[in-house]
Amino acid sequence: MPEKIKKIGVFTSGGDAPGMNAAIRSVVRACAYYNIECVGIYRGYEGLMEGDFKPMDARSVRGIINKGGTILKSARSKEFRTKEGRQKAFEKLNEAGVDALVAIGGDGTFTGALVFNEEYGFPVMGIPGTIDNDIVGTSHTLGFDTAQNTVVEAIDKIRDTASSHNRLFFIEVMGRDVGHIALNTGIAGGAEEILIPEEDLGLDRLVDSLNKSRKSGKSSSIVIVAEGDKIGKNIFELKDYVDENMEGYDVRVSVLGHMQRGGSPSCFDRVLASRMGVKAVDSLLEGKSGYMVGLINNAMELTPLDNAIKGKTKINLELLRVSDIMST
């Protein structure tokens, strides 16, 4: 650990998420507040190995708090997974006089940061940026709130069509390993069923539930499906099964896809990003390293990167119960 940190590098890696730019802005302005230098590292670990650095000051991040995506770009890097790649990165950082890193991303980003920290003793701090909200050590990751709002808006619009034509819509949302987006947006959007990786509803039970909904007087239905749901091989297989086993519904599929990643970050994500950026810089200047900044009980807390990577988030059982009651 350097006796005194004089220059901090910040980068984004992995999938982009709304709020990343706000976090970059926060890191840069926190550095300016403490009169230390800050450099932006372009294209994640690829740019780290190539020395693709650019000095950033308080004015260089003006007008980005409201923008989705990441001005520093993002890329996935196979080379950084090798010792040779990490050696390149270490040399580039030394050449540029960078003393510490703030890594904004998900578990893949944090895995790279942790290995780099362990091999070279290089100070690192993580900020969780992923819409799936699948990182342990924070109640909310950057982009999760914005993605939920995007999905709910889409559900509301699709419901207009479903109601007009007596249609059953399967709507696929992101969530490869966890169902946080699906569960929350399903409740907020008034879905009849919510399919998530954590709960195996089963095809027969799904059909029974939809039949029950129709008998209760519902002429249209919305089913929210997390992309990692295990009931069928994919959402189109679900559609085919329901087509074969139910009559009277015009079944349609809507895959929201990458639209969930984009868009202007919500107020919540902008504030969260600002808090996380300041906490990351503060923690590095206090001599801490190998941690992720997270929101726990509305306070900024630190979680060891190793715990954040290896831990598994849990679905909210209360929300599952609320979902069952609301679909009555």
mmCIF file of C-alpha atoms in Angstrom:
data_model
loop_
_atom_site.group_PDB
_atom_site.id
_atom_site.type_symbol
_atom_site.label_atom_id
_atom_site.label_comp_id
_atom_site.label_asym_id
_atom_site.label_seq_id
_atom_site.Cartn_x
_atom_site.Cartn_y
_atom_site.Cartn_z
ATOM 1 C CA MET A 1 0.000 0.000 0.000
ATOM 2 C CA PRO A 2 1.514 3.398 -0.964
ATOM 3 C CA GLU A 3 2.190 5.716 1.953
ATOM 4 C CA LYS A 4 0.019 8.332 0.301
ATOM 5 C CA ILE A 5 -2.288 7.909 -2.665
ATOM 6 C CA LYS A 6 -1.739 10.670 -5.200
ATOM 7 C CA LYS A 7 -3.506 9.317 -8.288
ATOM 8 C CA ILE A 8 -6.576 7.093 -8.627
ATOM 9 C CA GLY A 9 -7.689 5.298 -11.774
ATOM 10 C CA VAL A 10 -11.350 4.529 -12.433
ATOM 11 C CA PHE A 11 -12.814 2.129 -14.994
ATOM 12 C CA THR A 12 -16.001 0.289 -15.913
ATOM 13 C CA SER A 13 -16.082 -3.337 -16.961
ATOM 14 C CA GLY A 14 -18.583 -6.011 -17.978
ATOM 15 C CA GLY A 15 -22.159 -5.161 -18.915
ATOM 16 C CA ASP A 16 -23.078 -1.501 -18.721
ATOM 17 C CA ALA A 17 -25.673 -0.278 -16.234
ATOM 18 C CA PRO A 18 -27.476 3.038 -15.714
ATOM 19 C CA GLY A 19 -25.645 4.984 -13.024
ATOM 20 C CA MET A 20 -22.134 4.048 -14.121
ATOM 21 C CA ASN A 21 -21.518 7.544 -15.467
ATOM 22 C CA ALA A 22 -22.811 9.044 -12.238
ATOM 23 C CA ALA A 23 -20.347 6.837 -10.331
ATOM 24 C CA ILE A 24 -17.457 7.890 -12.579
ATOM 25 C CA ARG A 25 -18.422 11.507 -11.974
ATOM 26 C CA SER A 26 -18.490 10.955 -8.231
ATOM 27 C CA VAL A 27 -15.047 9.329 -8.145
ATOM 28 C CA VAL A 28 -13.524 12.089 -10.266
ATOM 29 C CA ARG A 29 -15.044 14.907 -8.224
ATOM 30 C CA ALA A 30 -14.153 13.248 -4.921
ATOM 31 C CA CYS A 31 -10.551 13.122 -6.144
ATOM 32 C CA ALA A 32 -10.752 16.802 -7.102
ATOM 33 C CA TYR A 33 -12.152 17.606 -3.649
ATOM 34 C CA TYR A 34 -9.121 15.984 -2.016
ATOM 35 C CA ASN A 35 -6.689 17.545 -4.521
ATOM 36 C CA ILE A 36 -5.492 14.228 -5.897
ATOM 37 C CA GLU A 37 -5.241 13.260 -9.555
ATOM 38 C CA CYS A 38 -7.705 10.987 -11.314
ATOM 39 C CA VAL A 39 -7.410 9.154 -14.614
ATOM 40 C CA GLY A 40 -10.164 7.473 -16.586
ATOM 41 C CA ILE A 41 -9.251 4.039 -17.946
ATOM 42 C CA TYR A 42 -11.023 3.232 -21.197
ATOM 43 C CA ARG A 43 -12.471 -0.190 -22.126
ATOM 44 C CA GLY A 44 -12.026 -1.829 -18.737
ATOM 45 C CA TYR A 45 -9.210 -4.324 -18.334
ATOM 46 C CA GLU A 46 -8.340 -4.084 -22.038
ATOM 47 C CA GLY A 47 -7.531 -0.403 -21.624
ATOM 48 C CA LEU A 48 -5.732 -1.150 -18.366
ATOM 49 C CA MET A 49 -3.297 -3.447 -20.168
ATOM 50 C CA GLU A 50 -2.858 -1.021 -23.080
ATOM 51 C CA GLY A 51 -2.400 2.089 -20.945
ATOM 52 C CA ASP A 52 -5.465 3.736 -22.474
ATOM 53 C CA PHE A 53 -5.643 6.387 -19.746
ATOM 54 C CA LYS A 54 -6.976 9.930 -19.802
ATOM 55 C CA PRO A 55 -6.596 12.552 -17.047
ATOM 56 C CA MET A 56 -9.969 13.641 -15.679
ATOM 57 C CA ASP A 57 -10.891 16.664 -13.602
ATOM 58 C CA ALA A 58 -14.115 18.016 -12.124
ATOM 59 C CA ARG A 59 -15.082 19.743 -15.380
ATOM 60 C CA SER A 60 -14.416 16.697 -17.576
ATOM 61 C CA VAL A 61 -17.404 14.878 -16.049
ATOM 62 C CA ARG A 62 -19.946 17.670 -16.325
ATOM 63 C CA GLY A 63 -23.257 16.747 -17.909
ATOM 64 C CA ILE A 64 -22.912 12.964 -17.526
ATOM 65 C CA ILE A 65 -24.883 12.246 -14.341
ATOM 66 C CA ASN A 66 -28.069 11.848 -16.392
ATOM 67 C CA LYS A 67 -26.598 9.663 -19.141
ATOM 68 C CA GLY A 68 -26.916 5.899 -19.385
ATOM 69 C CA GLY A 69 -24.095 3.612 -20.475
ATOM 70 C CA THR A 70 -20.512 4.539 -19.646
ATOM 71 C CA ILE A 71 -18.326 7.278 -21.148
ATOM 72 C CA LEU A 72 -15.273 5.142 -20.344
ATOM 73 C CA LYS A 73 -16.683 2.294 -22.470
ATOM 74 C CA SER A 74 -16.603 -1.327 -21.391
ATOM 75 C CA ALA A 75 -15.093 -4.546 -22.676
ATOM 76 C CA ARG A 76 -14.560 -8.105 -21.549
ATOM 77 C CA SER A 77 -10.943 -9.250 -21.488
ATOM 78 C CA LYS A 78 -9.611 -12.794 -21.790
ATOM 79 C CA GLU A 79 -5.989 -11.628 -21.676
ATOM 80 C CA PHE A 80 -6.335 -10.060 -18.226
ATOM 81 C CA ARG A 81 -7.189 -13.511 -16.901
ATOM 82 C CA THR A 82 -3.569 -14.505 -17.595
ATOM 83 C CA LYS A 83 -0.566 -13.578 -15.446
ATOM 84 C CA GLU A 84 1.049 -12.011 -18.490
ATOM 85 C CA GLY A 85 -1.947 -9.755 -19.019
ATOM 86 C CA ARG A 86 -2.016 -8.631 -15.404
ATOM 87 C CA GLN A 87 1.731 -7.956 -15.529
ATOM 88 C CA LYS A 88 1.118 -5.653 -18.499
ATOM 89 C CA ALA A 89 -1.543 -3.807 -16.553
ATOM 90 C CA PHE A 90 0.718 -3.425 -13.508
ATOM 91 C CA GLU A 91 3.498 -1.975 -15.643
ATOM 92 C CA LYS A 92 1.145 0.499 -17.343
ATOM 93 C CA LEU A 93 -0.182 1.689 -13.994
ATOM 94 C CA ASN A 94 3.336 2.187 -12.666
ATOM 95 C CA GLU A 95 4.337 4.114 -15.781
ATOM 96 C CA ALA A 96 1.330 6.410 -15.337
ATOM 97 C CA GLY A 97 1.941 6.837 -11.618
ATOM 98 C CA VAL A 98 -1.483 5.447 -10.681
ATOM 99 C CA ASP A 99 -1.575 4.404 -7.010
ATOM 100 C CA ALA A 100 -5.058 2.844 -6.682
ATOM 101 C CA LEU A 101 -8.049 1.670 -8.700
ATOM 102 C CA VAL A 102 -11.818 1.988 -8.494
ATOM 103 C CA ALA A 103 -13.483 -0.818 -10.473
ATOM 104 C CA ILE A 104 -17.148 -0.370 -11.417
ATOM 105 C CA GLY A 105 -18.915 -3.552 -12.523
ATOM 106 C CA GLY A 106 -20.161 -6.957 -11.450
ATOM 107 C CA ASP A 107 -18.680 -10.195 -10.150
ATOM 108 C CA GLY A 108 -16.403 -10.692 -13.168
ATOM 109 C CA THR A 109 -15.002 -7.200 -12.701
ATOM 110 C CA PHE A 110 -14.490 -7.816 -8.985
ATOM 111 C CA THR A 111 -12.818 -11.177 -9.596
ATOM 112 C CA GLY A 112 -10.216 -9.502 -11.793
ATOM 113 C CA ALA A 113 -9.700 -6.697 -9.274
ATOM 114 C CA LEU A 114 -9.285 -9.142 -6.382
ATOM 115 C CA VAL A 115 -6.719 -11.297 -8.197
ATOM 116 C CA PHE A 116 -4.789 -8.175 -9.225
ATOM 117 C CA ASN A 117 -4.861 -6.920 -5.632
ATOM 118 C CA GLU A 118 -3.612 -10.229 -4.278
ATOM 119 C CA GLU A 119 -0.820 -10.620 -6.830
ATOM 120 C CA TYR A 120 0.596 -7.114 -6.676
ATOM 121 C CA GLY A 121 -0.730 -5.654 -3.438
ATOM 122 C CA PHE A 122 -2.304 -2.950 -5.572
ATOM 123 C CA PRO A 123 -5.067 -0.987 -3.787
ATOM 124 C CA VAL A 124 -8.499 -1.599 -5.329
ATOM 125 C CA MET A 125 -12.056 -0.672 -4.406
ATOM 126 C CA GLY A 126 -15.186 -1.982 -6.129
ATOM 127 C CA ILE A 127 -18.478 -0.266 -6.942
ATOM 128 C CA PRO A 128 -21.287 -2.696 -7.893
ATOM 129 C CA GLY A 129 -22.761 -1.812 -11.275
ATOM 130 C CA THR A 130 -25.145 -4.447 -12.653
ATOM 131 C CA ILE A 131 -28.885 -4.328 -13.283
ATOM 132 C CA ASP A 132 -29.423 -7.899 -12.002
ATOM 133 C CA ASN A 133 -28.811 -6.878 -8.359
ATOM 134 C CA ASP A 134 -26.941 -10.163 -7.889
ATOM 135 C CA ILE A 135 -24.026 -8.949 -5.738
ATOM 136 C CA VAL A 136 -23.818 -9.752 -2.019
ATOM 137 C CA GLY A 137 -23.017 -6.824 0.254
ATOM 138 C CA THR A 138 -25.491 -4.276 -1.026
ATOM 139 C CA SER A 139 -29.275 -4.046 -1.100
ATOM 140 C CA HIS A 140 -29.086 -2.268 -4.464
ATOM 141 C CA THR A 141 -26.546 -2.390 -7.274
ATOM 142 C CA LEU A 142 -26.217 0.530 -9.677
ATOM 143 C CA GLY A 143 -28.776 0.266 -12.456
ATOM 144 C CA PHE A 144 -31.187 -2.079 -10.688
ATOM 145 C CA ASP A 145 -33.715 0.618 -9.837
ATOM 146 C CA THR A 146 -33.587 2.157 -13.317
ATOM 147 C CA ALA A 147 -33.955 -1.236 -15.000
ATOM 148 C CA GLN A 148 -37.021 -2.006 -12.888
ATOM 149 C CA ASN A 149 -38.633 1.283 -13.902
ATOM 150 C CA THR A 150 -37.912 0.540 -17.563
ATOM 151 C CA VAL A 151 -39.479 -2.905 -17.292
ATOM 152 C CA VAL A 152 -42.598 -1.669 -15.467
ATOM 153 C CA GLU A 153 -43.163 0.966 -18.141
ATOM 154 C CA ALA A 154 -42.955 -1.742 -20.812
ATOM 155 C CA ILE A 155 -45.337 -4.029 -18.898
ATOM 156 C CA ASP A 156 -47.897 -1.238 -18.610
ATOM 157 C CA LYS A 157 -47.833 -0.693 -22.361
ATOM 158 C CA ILE A 158 -48.014 -4.387 -23.193
ATOM 159 C CA ARG A 159 -50.969 -4.825 -20.834
ATOM 160 C CA ASP A 160 -52.946 -2.297 -22.887
ATOM 161 C CA THR A 161 -52.614 -4.591 -25.889
ATOM 162 C CA ALA A 162 -53.202 -7.768 -23.876
ATOM 163 C CA SER A 163 -56.463 -6.378 -22.483
ATOM 164 C CA SER A 164 -57.655 -5.173 -25.878
ATOM 165 C CA HIS A 165 -57.216 -8.556 -27.562
ATOM 166 C CA ASN A 166 -57.714 -11.135 -24.771
ATOM 167 C CA ARG A 167 -54.080 -12.089 -25.059
ATOM 168 C CA LEU A 168 -51.662 -13.882 -22.788
ATOM 169 C CA PHE A 169 -48.216 -12.290 -22.857
ATOM 170 C CA PHE A 170 -45.008 -13.922 -21.691
ATOM 171 C CA ILE A 171 -42.554 -11.087 -21.021
ATOM 172 C CA GLU A 172 -38.913 -12.052 -20.553
ATOM 173 C CA VAL A 173 -36.745 -9.815 -18.385
ATOM 174 C CA MET A 174 -33.072 -10.020 -17.499
ATOM 175 C CA GLY A 175 -31.964 -12.211 -14.614
ATOM 176 C CA ARG A 176 -29.787 -15.115 -15.676
ATOM 177 C CA ASP A 177 -29.134 -16.409 -12.165
ATOM 178 C CA VAL A 178 -31.504 -14.400 -9.957
ATOM 179 C CA GLY A 179 -35.097 -13.216 -10.206
ATOM 180 C CA HIS A 180 -34.938 -9.830 -8.498
ATOM 181 C CA ILE A 181 -36.005 -7.836 -11.566
ATOM 182 C CA ALA A 182 -38.777 -10.293 -12.447
ATOM 183 C CA LEU A 183 -40.189 -10.500 -8.928
ATOM 184 C CA ASN A 184 -40.271 -6.774 -8.267
ATOM 185 C CA THR A 185 -41.548 -5.739 -11.688
ATOM 186 C CA GLY A 186 -44.070 -8.577 -11.747
ATOM 187 C CA ILE A 187 -45.650 -7.284 -8.562
ATOM 188 C CA ALA A 188 -45.474 -3.651 -9.701
ATOM 189 C CA GLY A 189 -46.917 -4.521 -13.116
ATOM 190 C CA GLY A 190 -49.743 -6.665 -11.757
ATOM 191 C CA ALA A 191 -48.559 -9.887 -13.394
ATOM 192 C CA GLU A 192 -50.660 -13.022 -12.988
ATOM 193 C CA GLU A 193 -47.550 -15.188 -12.653
ATOM 194 C CA ILE A 194 -43.835 -14.578 -12.090
ATOM 195 C CA LEU A 195 -41.285 -17.209 -13.094
ATOM 196 C CA ILE A 196 -37.839 -16.964 -11.476
ATOM 197 C CA PRO A 197 -34.789 -19.269 -11.201
ATOM 198 C CA GLU A 198 -35.211 -19.582 -7.434
ATOM 199 C CA GLU A 199 -38.723 -21.079 -7.643
ATOM 200 C CA ASP A 200 -39.692 -23.972 -9.931
ATOM 201 C CA LEU A 201 -43.386 -23.405 -10.619
ATOM 202 C CA GLY A 202 -43.658 -26.255 -13.114
ATOM 203 C CA LEU A 203 -45.486 -26.255 -16.432
ATOM 204 C CA ASP A 204 -48.632 -27.991 -15.216
ATOM 205 C CA ARG A 205 -48.986 -25.649 -12.238
ATOM 206 C CA LEU A 206 -48.479 -22.685 -14.563
ATOM 207 C CA VAL A 207 -51.357 -23.819 -16.774
ATOM 208 C CA ASP A 208 -53.545 -24.505 -13.715
ATOM 209 C CA SER A 209 -52.826 -21.019 -12.394
ATOM 210 C CA LEU A 210 -53.670 -19.382 -15.714
ATOM 211 C CA ASN A 211 -56.907 -21.363 -15.974
ATOM 212 C CA LYS A 212 -57.801 -20.289 -12.454
ATOM 213 C CA SER A 213 -57.167 -16.651 -13.398
ATOM 214 C CA ARG A 214 -59.429 -16.942 -16.424
ATOM 215 C CA LYS A 215 -62.220 -18.580 -14.417
ATOM 216 C CA SER A 216 -62.033 -15.704 -11.953
ATOM 217 C CA GLY A 217 -62.965 -13.343 -14.783
ATOM 218 C CA LYS A 218 -59.603 -12.279 -16.191
ATOM 219 C CA SER A 219 -59.712 -12.006 -19.967
ATOM 220 C CA SER A 220 -55.983 -11.378 -20.395
ATOM 221 C CA SER A 221 -52.847 -12.287 -18.509
ATOM 222 C CA ILE A 222 -49.253 -11.182 -18.106
ATOM 223 C CA VAL A 223 -46.537 -13.648 -17.084
ATOM 224 C CA ILE A 224 -43.110 -12.243 -16.222
ATOM 225 C CA VAL A 225 -40.251 -14.648 -16.916
ATOM 226 C CA ALA A 226 -36.674 -14.174 -15.702
ATOM 227 C CA GLU A 227 -34.311 -15.269 -18.475
ATOM 228 C CA GLY A 228 -32.754 -17.835 -16.112
ATOM 229 C CA ASP A 229 -36.057 -19.494 -15.225
ATOM 230 C CA LYS A 230 -35.728 -23.277 -15.336
ATOM 231 C CA ILE A 231 -39.285 -24.328 -16.246
ATOM 232 C CA GLY A 232 -38.686 -24.465 -19.988
ATOM 233 C CA LYS A 233 -35.612 -24.367 -22.201
ATOM 234 C CA ASN A 234 -36.648 -20.844 -23.169
ATOM 235 C CA ILE A 235 -39.636 -18.533 -23.161
ATOM 236 C CA PHE A 236 -40.775 -19.751 -26.591
ATOM 237 C CA GLU A 237 -41.041 -23.316 -25.282
ATOM 238 C CA LEU A 238 -43.321 -21.976 -22.552
ATOM 239 C CA LYS A 239 -45.504 -20.331 -25.195
ATOM 240 C CA ASP A 240 -45.735 -23.575 -27.203
ATOM 241 C CA TYR A 241 -46.694 -25.577 -24.117
ATOM 242 C CA VAL A 242 -49.457 -23.171 -23.143
ATOM 243 C CA ASP A 243 -50.693 -23.061 -26.754
ATOM 244 C CA GLU A 244 -51.036 -26.852 -26.684
ATOM 245 C CA ASN A 245 -52.649 -27.076 -23.262
ATOM 246 C CA MET A 246 -54.942 -24.047 -23.086
ATOM 247 C CA GLU A 247 -57.722 -22.851 -25.340
ATOM 248 C CA GLY A 248 -59.069 -19.376 -25.801
ATOM 249 C CA TYR A 249 -55.844 -17.427 -25.369
ATOM 250 C CA ASP A 250 -53.862 -15.738 -28.116
ATOM 251 C CA VAL A 251 -50.370 -16.285 -26.666
ATOM 252 C CA ARG A 252 -47.595 -13.813 -27.459
ATOM 253 C CA VAL A 253 -43.967 -13.378 -26.373
ATOM 254 C CA SER A 254 -42.067 -10.174 -25.719
ATOM 255 C CA VAL A 255 -38.335 -10.283 -24.904
ATOM 256 C CA LEU A 256 -37.307 -6.921 -23.487
ATOM 257 C CA GLY A 257 -33.599 -7.637 -23.870
ATOM 258 C CA HIS A 258 -30.980 -4.928 -23.735
ATOM 259 C CA MET A 259 -33.434 -2.052 -23.550
ATOM 260 C CA GLN A 260 -33.359 -2.790 -19.808
ATOM 261 C CA ARG A 261 -29.696 -1.739 -19.636
ATOM 262 C CA GLY A 262 -30.149 1.628 -21.260
ATOM 263 C CA GLY A 263 -31.759 4.926 -20.469
ATOM 264 C CA SER A 264 -31.241 7.806 -18.112
ATOM 265 C CA PRO A 265 -30.621 6.601 -14.528
ATOM 266 C CA SER A 266 -33.336 7.139 -11.955
ATOM 267 C CA CYS A 267 -32.989 9.619 -9.097
ATOM 268 C CA PHE A 268 -32.276 6.697 -6.770
ATOM 269 C CA ASP A 269 -29.435 5.391 -8.946
ATOM 270 C CA ARG A 270 -27.907 8.864 -9.345
ATOM 271 C CA VAL A 271 -27.840 9.418 -5.595
ATOM 272 C CA LEU A 272 -26.586 5.887 -4.941
ATOM 273 C CA ALA A 273 -23.781 6.299 -7.486
ATOM 274 C CA SER A 274 -22.765 9.604 -5.952
ATOM 275 C CA ARG A 275 -22.611 8.088 -2.472
ATOM 276 C CA MET A 276 -20.699 5.026 -3.658
ATOM 277 C CA GLY A 277 -18.088 7.035 -5.546
ATOM 278 C CA VAL A 278 -17.332 9.224 -2.542
ATOM 279 C CA LYS A 279 -17.179 6.209 -0.223
ATOM 280 C CA ALA A 280 -14.797 4.397 -2.587
ATOM 281 C CA VAL A 281 -12.352 7.315 -2.687
ATOM 282 C CA ASP A 282 -12.656 7.942 1.057
ATOM 283 C CA SER A 283 -11.917 4.283 1.778
ATOM 284 C CA LEU A 284 -8.832 4.173 -0.441
ATOM 285 C CA LEU A 285 -7.467 7.323 1.180
ATOM 286 C CA GLU A 286 -8.037 5.708 4.588
ATOM 287 C CA GLY A 287 -5.763 2.838 3.540
ATOM 288 C CA LYS A 288 -8.477 0.266 2.864
ATOM 289 C CA SER A 289 -8.273 -2.067 -0.121
ATOM 290 C CA GLY A 290 -9.889 -5.201 -1.514
ATOM 291 C CA TYR A 291 -13.425 -4.127 -0.657
ATOM 292 C CA MET A 292 -16.684 -3.356 -2.425
ATOM 293 C CA VAL A 293 -18.811 -0.370 -1.474
ATOM 294 C CA GLY A 294 -22.445 -1.261 -0.827
ATOM 295 C CA LEU A 295 -25.728 0.030 0.540
ATOM 296 C CA ILE A 296 -26.805 -1.769 3.731
ATOM 297 C CA ASN A 297 -29.662 -0.402 5.839
ATOM 298 C CA ASN A 298 -29.322 2.891 3.930
ATOM 299 C CA ALA A 299 -25.683 3.291 5.003
ATOM 300 C CA MET A 300 -22.526 2.977 2.926
ATOM 301 C CA GLU A 301 -20.665 -0.131 4.070
ATOM 302 C CA LEU A 302 -17.663 -2.154 2.892
ATOM 303 C CA THR A 303 -17.753 -5.852 2.013
ATOM 304 C CA PRO A 304 -14.600 -7.855 1.174
ATOM 305 C CA LEU A 305 -14.476 -8.463 -2.573
ATOM 306 C CA ASP A 306 -14.082 -12.180 -1.940
ATOM 307 C CA ASN A 307 -17.404 -12.268 -0.066
ATOM 308 C CA ALA A 308 -19.153 -10.192 -2.733
ATOM 309 C CA ILE A 309 -17.984 -12.575 -5.452
ATOM 310 C CA LYS A 310 -18.648 -15.900 -3.732
ATOM 311 C CA GLY A 311 -21.856 -14.976 -1.942
ATOM 312 C CA LYS A 312 -25.316 -15.617 -3.365
ATOM 313 C CA THR A 313 -28.146 -13.151 -3.013
ATOM 314 C CA LYS A 314 -31.439 -14.416 -1.610
ATOM 315 C CA ILE A 315 -34.870 -13.783 -3.007
ATOM 316 C CA ASN A 316 -37.255 -11.862 -0.764
ATOM 317 C CA LEU A 317 -39.709 -14.442 0.581
ATOM 318 C CA GLU A 318 -42.150 -11.739 1.645
ATOM 319 C CA LEU A 319 -42.341 -10.522 -1.947
ATOM 320 C CA LEU A 320 -43.063 -14.073 -3.107
ATOM 321 C CA ARG A 321 -45.996 -14.246 -0.700
ATOM 322 C CA VAL A 322 -47.230 -10.812 -1.792
ATOM 323 C CA SER A 323 -47.003 -11.938 -5.411
ATOM 324 C CA ASP A 324 -49.153 -15.019 -4.710
ATOM 325 C CA ILE A 325 -51.790 -12.938 -2.933
ATOM 326 C CA MET A 326 -51.875 -10.216 -5.602
ATOM 327 C CA SER A 327 -52.388 -12.738 -8.406
ATOM 328 C CA THR A 328 -55.653 -13.925 -6.840
#
